[in-house]
Amino acid sequence: MKVLVTGVEGYIGSLLAPLLMQHGHEVVGTDTGFYRDGWLFSDSKTYSCFPRFINRDLRHFTEKDLAGFDAVVHMAELSNDPLGQNNPALTHSINHGGSVNLALNAKRAGVSRFVYTSSCSVYGVGSGDFLTEESPVNPQTAYAVCKTLVERDVNELADESFSPVFLRNSTAYGASPRMRFDIVLNNLAGLAWTTKKIAMTSDGTPWRPLVHVMDICTAIRCALEAPRDSIHKQIFNVGDNAANYRVREIAEFVADEFPGCALSIGSSAGDNRSYRVSFDKIHRQLPGFSCAWDAKMGAAQLREVFSRIGMDKTGFDFRAFTRLKQLKHLIATKQVDDDLFWRF
Ligand SMILES: NC(=O)c1ccc[n+]([C@@H]2O[C@H](COP(=O)([O-])OP(=O)(O)OC[C@H]3O[C@@H](n4cnc5c(N)ncnc54)[C@H](O)[C@@H]3O)[C@@H](O)[C@H]2O)c1
């Protein structure tokens, strides 16, 4: 397949593109490069190949740019809750407006498959029961609201020749050169390594399903390669039933993996987002998908990488590994304008 991957310089995209190429797909990657300053480690096995690259903002893609592709994997968005809360209107314009426009142009250009990376955060606050793809959504943030709006609007574009599929990913973890330390397990592992302390202010009771970044890549590859009937207009929660953790358990796994790390749990209620998710459908209906990782393995992988590269506090705190910090830096240094378009 000839596949356009948007967000190819991101945490997930930078691993997905070589994976798809290794599976025989022709990949073109695109990104505007907000986090280009950050590259945590090199690994010549994963990076035996790089895709052809288009340096462009999502909002500037036209129908013409999308002609000739069999599929689009769309990941280029402001990628978490704090980014969304920082500027909800901008989040709507990129994440909702930009994504629907991309899908519309893809359809007009004759692209037959559109894989969208949605999020389990659309469930927001659950009762603690397992939530399925049929459960009502309850988004708590601009980021999560936009995910539900894109799902709704892109689903309406589906027809005989255009098949969108929506992957509601759990929160990711694991090593990627375009590292993110603003997602829970990676953040706790970085703290454990650099400070030998994990001091949680909250009581860590919320449920948070996790999935390894390479398992997300596998889900995307399977969604591209599956027969049309199994994915057309489908939503899949991406993860594993066994990987519904309480935040406190995640901290315990990490502390166990980093010898000498002291863990303290707070008492405040903290974050109100809590959801426990069923992943039965993806295992039943998406051919070839299973999770190869669990959180313990992910923590061990991070410890191995930190040790290999001698990661220090400066590396952990580097702005490009925390999405909101980097965007604030680009705005403060006037490299991008308030709408996040590059000035030069
Ligand atoms: N990482 C997770 O835990 C997780 C979980 C669920 C869903 N997702 C979704 O998966 C996708 C990828 O996530 P990620 O963790 O790799 O995020 P990321 O922030 O690392 O990568 C997103 C990439 O998109 C690019 N981008 C952002 N706005 C753009 C624009 N206007 N034009 C062009 N490029 C733009 C950024 O430069 C970045 O390289 C996102 O849509 C995210 O919402 C991620």
mmCIF file of C-alpha atoms and ligand atoms in Angstrom:
data_model
loop_
_atom_site.group_PDB
_atom_site.id
_atom_site.type_symbol
_atom_site.label_atom_id
_atom_site.label_comp_id
_atom_site.label_asym_id
_atom_site.label_seq_id
_atom_site.Cartn_x
_atom_site.Cartn_y
_atom_site.Cartn_z
ATOM 1 C CA MET A 1 0.000 0.000 0.000
ATOM 2 C CA LYS A 2 1.060 3.580 -0.515
ATOM 3 C CA VAL A 3 0.438 5.188 2.874
ATOM 4 C CA LEU A 4 0.612 8.794 4.056
ATOM 5 C CA VAL A 5 1.465 8.992 7.773
ATOM 6 C CA THR A 6 0.702 12.353 9.365
ATOM 7 C CA GLY A 7 2.493 13.178 12.624
ATOM 8 C CA VAL A 8 5.436 11.067 11.470
ATOM 9 C CA GLU A 9 7.890 12.994 13.656
ATOM 10 C CA GLY A 10 5.881 12.280 16.789
ATOM 11 C CA TYR A 11 6.258 9.729 19.568
ATOM 12 C CA ILE A 12 4.193 7.090 17.745
ATOM 13 C CA GLY A 13 4.765 8.185 14.135
ATOM 14 C CA SER A 14 8.542 7.940 14.320
ATOM 15 C CA LEU A 15 8.198 4.222 15.169
ATOM 16 C CA LEU A 16 5.245 3.509 12.890
ATOM 17 C CA ALA A 17 6.812 4.646 9.611
ATOM 18 C CA PRO A 18 9.825 2.270 9.705
ATOM 19 C CA LEU A 19 7.558 -0.563 10.897
ATOM 20 C CA LEU A 20 5.222 -0.113 7.914
ATOM 21 C CA MET A 21 8.180 0.092 5.540
ATOM 22 C CA GLN A 22 9.632 -3.106 6.997
ATOM 23 C CA HIS A 23 6.254 -4.728 6.222
ATOM 24 C CA GLY A 24 6.532 -3.748 2.575
ATOM 25 C CA HIS A 25 4.408 -0.593 2.479
ATOM 26 C CA GLU A 26 5.479 2.513 0.598
ATOM 27 C CA VAL A 27 5.375 5.290 3.199
ATOM 28 C CA VAL A 28 5.392 9.051 2.881
ATOM 29 C CA GLY A 29 5.544 10.884 6.191
ATOM 30 C CA THR A 30 4.437 14.400 6.960
ATOM 31 C CA ASP A 31 4.748 16.671 9.983
ATOM 32 C CA THR A 32 5.188 20.315 10.835
ATOM 33 C CA GLY A 33 7.991 19.500 13.244
ATOM 34 C CA PHE A 34 6.933 21.040 16.560
ATOM 35 C CA TYR A 35 9.072 18.593 18.558
ATOM 36 C CA ARG A 36 11.927 18.225 16.081
ATOM 37 C CA ASP A 37 14.426 19.512 18.650
ATOM 38 C CA GLY A 38 14.022 16.310 20.649
ATOM 39 C CA TRP A 39 15.656 12.973 19.746
ATOM 40 C CA LEU A 40 16.408 10.888 22.816
ATOM 41 C CA PHE A 41 18.417 7.993 21.365
ATOM 42 C CA SER A 42 19.456 6.344 18.148
ATOM 43 C CA ASP A 43 18.805 2.736 17.313
ATOM 44 C CA SER A 44 19.953 1.592 13.919
ATOM 45 C CA LYS A 45 17.785 -1.549 13.948
ATOM 46 C CA THR A 46 14.520 0.376 14.260
ATOM 47 C CA TYR A 47 15.813 3.066 11.955
ATOM 48 C CA SER A 48 17.105 0.966 9.112
ATOM 49 C CA CYS A 49 14.863 3.102 6.892
ATOM 50 C CA PHE A 50 13.247 6.553 6.908
ATOM 51 C CA PRO A 51 10.204 7.502 4.846
ATOM 52 C CA ARG A 52 10.066 10.202 2.220
ATOM 53 C CA PHE A 53 9.070 13.344 4.052
ATOM 54 C CA ILE A 54 6.788 16.339 3.449
ATOM 55 C CA ASN A 55 7.365 19.232 5.837
ATOM 56 C CA ARG A 56 3.900 20.784 6.120
ATOM 57 C CA ASP A 57 1.167 21.865 8.476
ATOM 58 C CA LEU A 58 -1.873 19.609 8.477
ATOM 59 C CA ARG A 59 -4.084 22.634 7.822
ATOM 60 C CA HIS A 60 -2.387 23.244 4.469
ATOM 61 C CA PHE A 61 -3.106 19.834 2.919
ATOM 62 C CA THR A 62 -5.188 19.882 -0.242
ATOM 63 C CA GLU A 63 -6.907 17.218 -2.293
ATOM 64 C CA LYS A 64 -4.040 17.342 -4.777
ATOM 65 C CA ASP A 65 -1.504 16.472 -2.058
ATOM 66 C CA LEU A 66 -3.434 13.321 -1.243
ATOM 67 C CA ALA A 67 -3.823 11.945 -4.751
ATOM 68 C CA GLY A 68 -2.190 8.573 -5.357
ATOM 69 C CA PHE A 69 -2.310 7.286 -1.766
ATOM 70 C CA ASP A 70 -4.169 4.080 -0.888
ATOM 71 C CA ALA A 71 -4.403 4.997 2.777
ATOM 72 C CA VAL A 72 -3.858 7.775 5.298
ATOM 73 C CA VAL A 73 -2.868 7.181 8.919
ATOM 74 C CA HIS A 74 -3.743 10.406 10.660
ATOM 75 C CA MET A 75 -1.943 11.255 13.899
ATOM 76 C CA ALA A 76 -0.871 14.922 13.508
ATOM 77 C CA GLU A 77 -2.752 16.712 16.278
ATOM 78 C CA LEU A 78 -2.099 18.489 19.546
ATOM 79 C CA SER A 79 -1.728 15.260 21.365
ATOM 80 C CA ASN A 80 -2.905 15.487 24.955
ATOM 81 C CA ASP A 81 -5.227 17.031 27.504
ATOM 82 C CA PRO A 82 -2.926 19.785 28.836
ATOM 83 C CA LEU A 83 -2.233 20.995 25.285
ATOM 84 C CA GLY A 84 -5.940 21.129 24.609
ATOM 85 C CA GLN A 85 -6.788 22.938 27.841
ATOM 86 C CA ASN A 86 -4.054 25.482 27.178
ATOM 87 C CA ASN A 87 -5.902 26.812 24.136
ATOM 88 C CA PRO A 88 -9.207 25.022 23.467
ATOM 89 C CA ALA A 89 -10.081 27.091 20.367
ATOM 90 C CA LEU A 90 -6.776 26.248 18.714
ATOM 91 C CA THR A 91 -7.205 22.604 19.654
ATOM 92 C CA HIS A 92 -10.598 22.623 17.931
ATOM 93 C CA SER A 93 -9.179 24.249 14.851
ATOM 94 C CA ILE A 94 -6.247 21.805 14.435
ATOM 95 C CA ASN A 95 -7.625 18.601 15.925
ATOM 96 C CA HIS A 96 -11.217 18.813 14.771
ATOM 97 C CA GLY A 97 -11.169 21.205 11.798
ATOM 98 C CA GLY A 98 -7.797 20.064 10.422
ATOM 99 C CA SER A 99 -8.574 16.367 10.792
ATOM 100 C CA VAL A 100 -12.020 16.483 9.178
ATOM 101 C CA ASN A 101 -10.659 18.572 6.341
ATOM 102 C CA LEU A 102 -7.855 16.081 5.786
ATOM 103 C CA ALA A 103 -10.344 13.204 5.677
ATOM 104 C CA LEU A 104 -12.585 15.093 3.253
ATOM 105 C CA ASN A 105 -9.672 15.818 0.925
ATOM 106 C CA ALA A 106 -8.490 12.228 1.221
ATOM 107 C CA LYS A 107 -11.916 10.979 0.185
ATOM 108 C CA ARG A 108 -12.088 13.404 -2.742
ATOM 109 C CA ALA A 109 -8.606 12.305 -3.847
ATOM 110 C CA GLY A 110 -9.726 8.659 -3.962
ATOM 111 C CA VAL A 111 -7.895 7.417 -0.830
ATOM 112 C CA SER A 112 -9.786 4.291 0.222
ATOM 113 C CA ARG A 113 -8.722 3.828 3.858
ATOM 114 C CA PHE A 114 -8.387 6.384 6.656
ATOM 115 C CA VAL A 115 -6.987 5.227 9.998
ATOM 116 C CA TYR A 116 -7.559 7.743 12.763
ATOM 117 C CA THR A 117 -5.747 7.622 16.114
ATOM 118 C CA SER A 118 -8.470 8.448 18.600
ATOM 119 C CA SER A 119 -8.153 7.937 22.350
ATOM 120 C CA CYS A 120 -9.751 6.074 25.254
ATOM 121 C CA SER A 121 -9.844 9.468 26.968
ATOM 122 C CA VAL A 122 -13.196 9.964 25.170
ATOM 123 C CA TYR A 123 -14.648 7.829 28.009
ATOM 124 C CA GLY A 124 -13.614 10.488 30.525
ATOM 125 C CA VAL A 125 -15.170 9.463 33.786
ATOM 126 C CA GLY A 126 -16.517 5.934 33.986
ATOM 127 C CA SER A 127 -18.274 4.045 36.776
ATOM 128 C CA GLY A 128 -15.461 1.492 37.022
ATOM 129 C CA ASP A 129 -17.329 -1.021 34.820
ATOM 130 C CA PHE A 130 -15.658 -2.098 31.592
ATOM 131 C CA LEU A 131 -16.467 0.400 28.836
ATOM 132 C CA THR A 132 -16.927 -0.896 25.319
ATOM 133 C CA GLU A 133 -17.002 0.850 21.964
ATOM 134 C CA GLU A 134 -20.801 1.023 22.415
ATOM 135 C CA SER A 135 -20.639 2.774 25.788
ATOM 136 C CA PRO A 136 -21.554 6.461 25.886
ATOM 137 C CA VAL A 137 -18.580 8.794 25.671
ATOM 138 C CA ASN A 138 -18.014 11.369 28.395
ATOM 139 C CA PRO A 139 -15.107 13.580 27.286
ATOM 140 C CA GLN A 140 -13.735 15.905 29.987
ATOM 141 C CA THR A 141 -11.309 18.054 27.994
ATOM 142 C CA ALA A 142 -11.096 19.928 24.681
ATOM 143 C CA TYR A 143 -8.688 17.243 23.439
ATOM 144 C CA ALA A 144 -11.138 14.442 24.179
ATOM 145 C CA VAL A 145 -14.149 16.401 22.866
ATOM 146 C CA CYS A 146 -12.291 16.890 19.557
ATOM 147 C CA LYS A 147 -11.610 13.150 19.317
ATOM 148 C CA THR A 148 -15.367 12.456 19.579
ATOM 149 C CA LEU A 149 -16.174 15.155 16.994
ATOM 150 C CA VAL A 150 -13.645 13.799 14.484
ATOM 151 C CA GLU A 151 -15.013 10.285 14.948
ATOM 152 C CA ARG A 152 -18.561 11.566 14.344
ATOM 153 C CA ASP A 153 -17.784 13.711 11.302
ATOM 154 C CA VAL A 154 -15.339 11.387 9.561
ATOM 155 C CA ASN A 155 -17.688 8.458 10.096
ATOM 156 C CA GLU A 156 -20.275 10.357 8.060
ATOM 157 C CA LEU A 157 -17.914 10.456 5.093
ATOM 158 C CA ALA A 158 -17.812 6.652 4.866
ATOM 159 C CA ASP A 159 -19.132 5.097 1.676
ATOM 160 C CA GLU A 160 -18.366 2.306 -0.776
ATOM 161 C CA SER A 161 -15.005 3.773 -1.676
ATOM 162 C CA PHE A 162 -13.926 5.412 1.612
ATOM 163 C CA SER A 163 -13.412 3.373 4.778
ATOM 164 C CA PRO A 164 -12.512 5.206 7.954
ATOM 165 C CA VAL A 165 -11.506 3.256 11.071
ATOM 166 C CA PHE A 166 -11.107 4.748 14.547
ATOM 167 C CA LEU A 167 -8.511 3.420 16.968
ATOM 168 C CA ARG A 168 -9.209 4.548 20.520
ATOM 169 C CA ASN A 169 -5.747 4.099 21.974
ATOM 170 C CA SER A 170 -5.057 3.622 25.654
ATOM 171 C CA THR A 171 -2.396 5.889 27.125
ATOM 172 C CA ALA A 172 0.895 4.902 25.544
ATOM 173 C CA TYR A 173 4.218 4.101 27.195
ATOM 174 C CA GLY A 174 7.594 2.848 26.060
ATOM 175 C CA ALA A 175 10.733 4.041 24.369
ATOM 176 C CA SER A 176 10.683 6.190 21.250
ATOM 177 C CA PRO A 177 13.415 8.516 19.986
ATOM 178 C CA ARG A 178 10.774 11.267 19.843
ATOM 179 C CA MET A 179 10.209 10.651 23.513
ATOM 180 C CA ARG A 180 7.313 11.938 25.543
ATOM 181 C CA PHE A 181 7.816 12.330 29.292
ATOM 182 C CA ASP A 182 4.359 13.867 29.694
ATOM 183 C CA ILE A 183 2.553 10.513 29.677
ATOM 184 C CA VAL A 184 2.155 8.689 32.925
ATOM 185 C CA LEU A 185 4.431 5.644 32.842
ATOM 186 C CA ASN A 186 7.234 7.398 30.947
ATOM 187 C CA ASN A 187 7.034 10.319 33.355
ATOM 188 C CA LEU A 188 7.208 8.123 36.451
ATOM 189 C CA ALA A 189 10.083 6.101 34.984
ATOM 190 C CA GLY A 190 12.006 9.293 34.200
ATOM 191 C CA LEU A 191 11.438 10.546 37.752
ATOM 192 C CA ALA A 192 12.509 7.222 39.216
ATOM 193 C CA TRP A 193 15.724 7.215 37.176
ATOM 194 C CA THR A 194 16.722 10.830 37.660
ATOM 195 C CA THR A 195 15.560 11.513 41.245
ATOM 196 C CA LYS A 196 15.128 8.021 42.755
ATOM 197 C CA LYS A 197 11.762 9.244 44.003
ATOM 198 C CA ILE A 198 8.184 8.956 42.878
ATOM 199 C CA ALA A 199 6.146 11.291 45.055
ATOM 200 C CA MET A 200 2.516 11.155 44.025
ATOM 201 C CA THR A 201 0.332 13.953 45.317
ATOM 202 C CA SER A 202 -2.867 12.089 44.436
ATOM 203 C CA ASP A 203 -4.066 8.798 45.895
ATOM 204 C CA GLY A 204 -3.632 7.128 42.484
ATOM 205 C CA THR A 205 -7.055 5.457 42.489
ATOM 206 C CA PRO A 206 -8.223 6.394 38.933
ATOM 207 C CA TRP A 207 -8.250 3.659 36.308
ATOM 208 C CA ARG A 208 -6.002 4.245 33.336
ATOM 209 C CA PRO A 209 -5.592 1.631 30.577
ATOM 210 C CA LEU A 210 -2.078 1.590 29.128
ATOM 211 C CA VAL A 211 -0.639 0.241 25.902
ATOM 212 C CA HIS A 212 2.917 0.022 24.614
ATOM 213 C CA VAL A 213 3.706 2.370 21.732
ATOM 214 C CA MET A 214 4.765 -0.586 19.534
ATOM 215 C CA ASP A 215 1.423 -2.300 20.199
ATOM 216 C CA ILE A 216 -0.316 0.853 18.932
ATOM 217 C CA CYS A 217 1.841 0.610 15.803
ATOM 218 C CA THR A 218 0.776 -3.018 15.399
ATOM 219 C CA ALA A 219 -2.898 -2.038 15.711
ATOM 220 C CA ILE A 220 -2.443 0.605 13.014
ATOM 221 C CA ARG A 221 -0.678 -1.845 10.707
ATOM 222 C CA CYS A 222 -3.439 -4.421 11.245
ATOM 223 C CA ALA A 223 -6.112 -1.772 10.534
ATOM 224 C CA LEU A 224 -4.372 -0.953 7.244
ATOM 225 C CA GLU A 225 -4.012 -4.566 6.194
ATOM 226 C CA ALA A 226 -7.368 -5.993 7.394
ATOM 227 C CA PRO A 227 -10.145 -6.886 4.962
ATOM 228 C CA ARG A 228 -12.400 -3.882 4.437
ATOM 229 C CA ASP A 229 -15.414 -5.557 6.060
ATOM 230 C CA SER A 230 -13.694 -5.945 9.414
ATOM 231 C CA ILE A 231 -12.702 -2.289 9.719
ATOM 232 C CA HIS A 232 -15.180 -0.204 7.676
ATOM 233 C CA LYS A 233 -16.655 2.499 10.009
ATOM 234 C CA GLN A 234 -15.455 0.539 13.035
ATOM 235 C CA ILE A 235 -14.227 1.826 16.364
ATOM 236 C CA PHE A 236 -11.647 -0.279 18.231
ATOM 237 C CA ASN A 237 -10.377 0.277 21.739
ATOM 238 C CA VAL A 238 -6.643 -0.415 21.514
ATOM 239 C CA GLY A 239 -5.062 -2.204 24.446
ATOM 240 C CA ASP A 240 -5.570 -5.289 26.575
ATOM 241 C CA ASN A 241 -8.093 -6.061 29.329
ATOM 242 C CA ALA A 242 -5.230 -6.991 31.655
ATOM 243 C CA ALA A 243 -3.665 -3.558 31.150
ATOM 244 C CA ASN A 244 -6.389 -1.585 32.942
ATOM 245 C CA TYR A 245 -4.301 -0.302 35.839
ATOM 246 C CA ARG A 246 -4.935 2.069 38.684
ATOM 247 C CA VAL A 247 -2.460 4.948 38.512
ATOM 248 C CA ARG A 248 -1.058 3.807 41.861
ATOM 249 C CA GLU A 249 -0.287 0.343 40.425
ATOM 250 C CA ILE A 250 1.565 1.946 37.529
ATOM 251 C CA ALA A 251 3.723 3.810 40.052
ATOM 252 C CA GLU A 252 4.347 0.542 41.926
ATOM 253 C CA PHE A 253 5.455 -1.295 38.749
ATOM 254 C CA VAL A 254 7.841 1.514 37.963
ATOM 255 C CA ALA A 255 9.221 1.716 41.508
ATOM 256 C CA ASP A 256 9.815 -2.074 41.470
ATOM 257 C CA GLU A 257 11.751 -1.802 38.239
ATOM 258 C CA PHE A 258 14.029 1.019 39.429
ATOM 259 C CA PRO A 259 15.973 -0.287 42.429
ATOM 260 C CA GLY A 260 16.380 2.148 45.294
ATOM 261 C CA CYS A 261 13.445 4.278 44.182
ATOM 262 C CA ALA A 262 11.214 5.533 47.021
ATOM 263 C CA LEU A 263 7.491 5.646 46.301
ATOM 264 C CA SER A 264 5.056 7.780 48.257
ATOM 265 C CA ILE A 265 1.345 8.006 47.564
ATOM 266 C CA GLY A 266 -0.658 11.143 48.377
ATOM 267 C CA SER A 267 -4.184 11.506 49.618
ATOM 268 C CA SER A 268 -5.836 14.067 47.344
ATOM 269 C CA ALA A 269 -8.489 12.974 44.859
ATOM 270 C CA GLY A 270 -6.388 14.466 42.025
ATOM 271 C CA ASP A 271 -7.436 13.868 38.461
ATOM 272 C CA ASN A 272 -11.126 13.147 37.830
ATOM 273 C CA ARG A 273 -10.470 11.200 34.609
ATOM 274 C CA SER A 274 -10.908 7.507 35.276
ATOM 275 C CA TYR A 275 -11.953 4.812 32.836
ATOM 276 C CA ARG A 276 -11.693 1.054 32.666
ATOM 277 C CA VAL A 277 -11.975 -0.282 29.173
ATOM 278 C CA SER A 278 -12.852 -3.540 27.410
ATOM 279 C CA PHE A 279 -10.537 -4.576 24.591
ATOM 280 C CA ASP A 280 -12.488 -7.675 23.578
ATOM 281 C CA LYS A 281 -13.523 -6.292 20.193
ATOM 282 C CA ILE A 282 -10.063 -5.581 18.804
ATOM 283 C CA HIS A 283 -8.824 -9.039 19.786
ATOM 284 C CA ARG A 284 -11.914 -10.639 18.239
ATOM 285 C CA GLN A 285 -12.288 -8.595 15.077
ATOM 286 C CA LEU A 286 -8.953 -7.125 13.970
ATOM 287 C CA PRO A 287 -6.956 -9.896 12.312
ATOM 288 C CA GLY A 288 -3.412 -10.264 13.603
ATOM 289 C CA PHE A 289 -3.698 -7.925 16.593
ATOM 290 C CA SER A 290 -2.424 -8.788 20.045
ATOM 291 C CA CYS A 291 -0.385 -6.898 22.623
ATOM 292 C CA ALA A 292 3.206 -8.045 22.938
ATOM 293 C CA TRP A 293 4.014 -5.808 25.929
ATOM 294 C CA ASP A 294 2.843 -5.096 29.454
ATOM 295 C CA ALA A 295 3.634 -2.231 31.801
ATOM 296 C CA LYS A 296 6.360 -4.109 33.689
ATOM 297 C CA MET A 297 8.165 -4.855 30.415
ATOM 298 C CA GLY A 298 7.744 -1.239 29.388
ATOM 299 C CA ALA A 299 9.316 0.023 32.612
ATOM 300 C CA ALA A 300 12.216 -2.414 32.129
ATOM 301 C CA GLN A 301 12.677 -1.215 28.544
ATOM 302 C CA LEU A 302 12.872 2.398 29.698
ATOM 303 C CA ARG A 303 15.400 1.566 32.416
ATOM 304 C CA GLU A 304 17.556 -0.175 29.798
ATOM 305 C CA VAL A 305 17.406 2.848 27.465
ATOM 306 C CA PHE A 306 18.112 5.371 30.264
ATOM 307 C CA SER A 307 21.079 3.298 31.370
ATOM 308 C CA ARG A 308 22.412 2.871 27.805
ATOM 309 C CA ILE A 309 22.349 6.616 27.055
ATOM 310 C CA GLY A 310 23.238 7.761 30.589
ATOM 311 C CA MET A 311 20.112 9.908 30.756
ATOM 312 C CA ASP A 312 20.364 12.746 33.263
ATOM 313 C CA LYS A 313 17.917 15.260 34.711
ATOM 314 C CA THR A 314 18.655 17.740 31.920
ATOM 315 C CA GLY A 315 17.640 15.150 29.346
ATOM 316 C CA PHE A 316 14.506 14.239 31.271
ATOM 317 C CA ASP A 317 13.486 17.887 31.684
ATOM 318 C CA PHE A 318 14.293 18.865 28.085
ATOM 319 C CA ARG A 319 11.381 20.892 26.755
ATOM 320 C CA ALA A 320 10.860 18.914 23.524
ATOM 321 C CA PHE A 321 9.997 15.775 25.507
ATOM 322 C CA THR A 322 7.049 17.539 27.181
ATOM 323 C CA ARG A 323 4.677 18.656 24.442
ATOM 324 C CA LEU A 324 3.186 21.707 26.169
ATOM 325 C CA LYS A 325 6.598 23.002 27.298
ATOM 326 C CA GLN A 326 7.930 22.864 23.730
ATOM 327 C CA LEU A 327 4.922 24.660 22.216
ATOM 328 C CA LYS A 328 5.180 27.386 24.869
ATOM 329 C CA HIS A 329 8.874 27.721 24.010
ATOM 330 C CA LEU A 330 8.146 28.034 20.272
ATOM 331 C CA ILE A 331 5.571 30.757 20.990
ATOM 332 C CA ALA A 332 7.749 32.610 23.531
ATOM 333 C CA THR A 333 10.708 32.640 21.145
ATOM 334 C CA LYS A 334 8.400 33.824 18.347
ATOM 335 C CA GLN A 335 9.226 30.868 16.121
ATOM 336 C CA VAL A 336 5.513 30.178 15.703
ATOM 337 C CA ASP A 337 2.574 32.558 15.915
ATOM 338 C CA ASP A 338 -0.374 32.168 18.281
ATOM 339 C CA ASP A 339 -2.037 29.805 15.800
ATOM 340 C CA LEU A 340 1.094 27.643 15.760
ATOM 341 C CA PHE A 341 2.054 28.474 12.208
ATOM 342 C CA TRP A 342 5.820 28.859 11.719
ATOM 343 C CA ARG A 343 6.757 32.503 11.242
ATOM 344 C CA PHE A 344 9.696 31.748 8.934
HETATM 345 N N1 LIG B 1 0.639 8.912 22.993
HETATM 346 C C1 LIG B 1 -0.518 8.547 23.553
HETATM 347 O O1 LIG B 1 -0.599 8.153 24.738
HETATM 348 C C2 LIG B 1 -1.784 8.588 22.743
HETATM 349 C C3 LIG B 1 -2.919 7.963 23.246
HETATM 350 C C4 LIG B 1 -4.105 8.042 22.521
HETATM 351 C C5 LIG B 1 -4.129 8.699 21.313
HETATM 352 N N2 LIG B 1 -3.000 9.283 20.835
HETATM 353 C C6 LIG B 1 -3.078 10.014 19.563
HETATM 354 O O2 LIG B 1 -2.100 9.507 18.662
HETATM 355 C C7 LIG B 1 -1.603 10.576 17.846
HETATM 356 C C8 LIG B 1 -0.090 10.632 17.949
HETATM 357 O O3 LIG B 1 0.276 10.768 19.318
HETATM 358 P P1 LIG B 1 1.780 11.004 19.761
HETATM 359 O O4 LIG B 1 1.876 10.581 21.175
HETATM 360 O O5 LIG B 1 2.698 10.439 18.755
HETATM 361 O O6 LIG B 1 1.827 12.600 19.718
HETATM 362 P P2 LIG B 1 3.053 13.586 19.395
HETATM 363 O O7 LIG B 1 2.695 14.891 19.979
HETATM 364 O O8 LIG B 1 4.327 12.957 19.806
HETATM 365 O O9 LIG B 1 3.041 13.655 17.818
HETATM 366 C C9 LIG B 1 2.133 14.427 17.087
HETATM 367 C C10 LIG B 1 2.874 14.955 15.882
HETATM 368 O O10 LIG B 1 1.953 15.734 15.127
HETATM 369 C C11 LIG B 1 2.598 16.894 14.703
HETATM 370 N N3 LIG B 1 1.584 17.953 14.531
HETATM 371 C C12 LIG B 1 0.812 18.513 15.493
HETATM 372 N N4 LIG B 1 0.042 19.474 14.955
HETATM 373 C C13 LIG B 1 0.328 19.502 13.623
HETATM 374 C C14 LIG B 1 -0.130 20.286 12.538
HETATM 375 N N5 LIG B 1 -1.038 21.274 12.697
HETATM 376 N N6 LIG B 1 0.381 20.065 11.304
HETATM 377 C C15 LIG B 1 1.292 19.070 11.103
HETATM 378 N N7 LIG B 1 1.805 18.310 12.108
HETATM 379 C C16 LIG B 1 1.313 18.531 13.359
HETATM 380 C C17 LIG B 1 3.613 17.255 15.777
HETATM 381 O O11 LIG B 1 4.679 18.033 15.258
HETATM 382 C C18 LIG B 1 4.047 15.866 16.255
HETATM 383 O O12 LIG B 1 5.231 15.438 15.628
HETATM 384 C C19 LIG B 1 -2.286 11.856 18.333
HETATM 385 O O13 LIG B 1 -3.389 12.134 17.511
HETATM 386 C C20 LIG B 1 -2.738 11.474 19.722
HETATM 387 O O14 LIG B 1 -3.872 12.224 20.108
HETATM 388 C C21 LIG B 1 -1.822 9.232 21.517
#
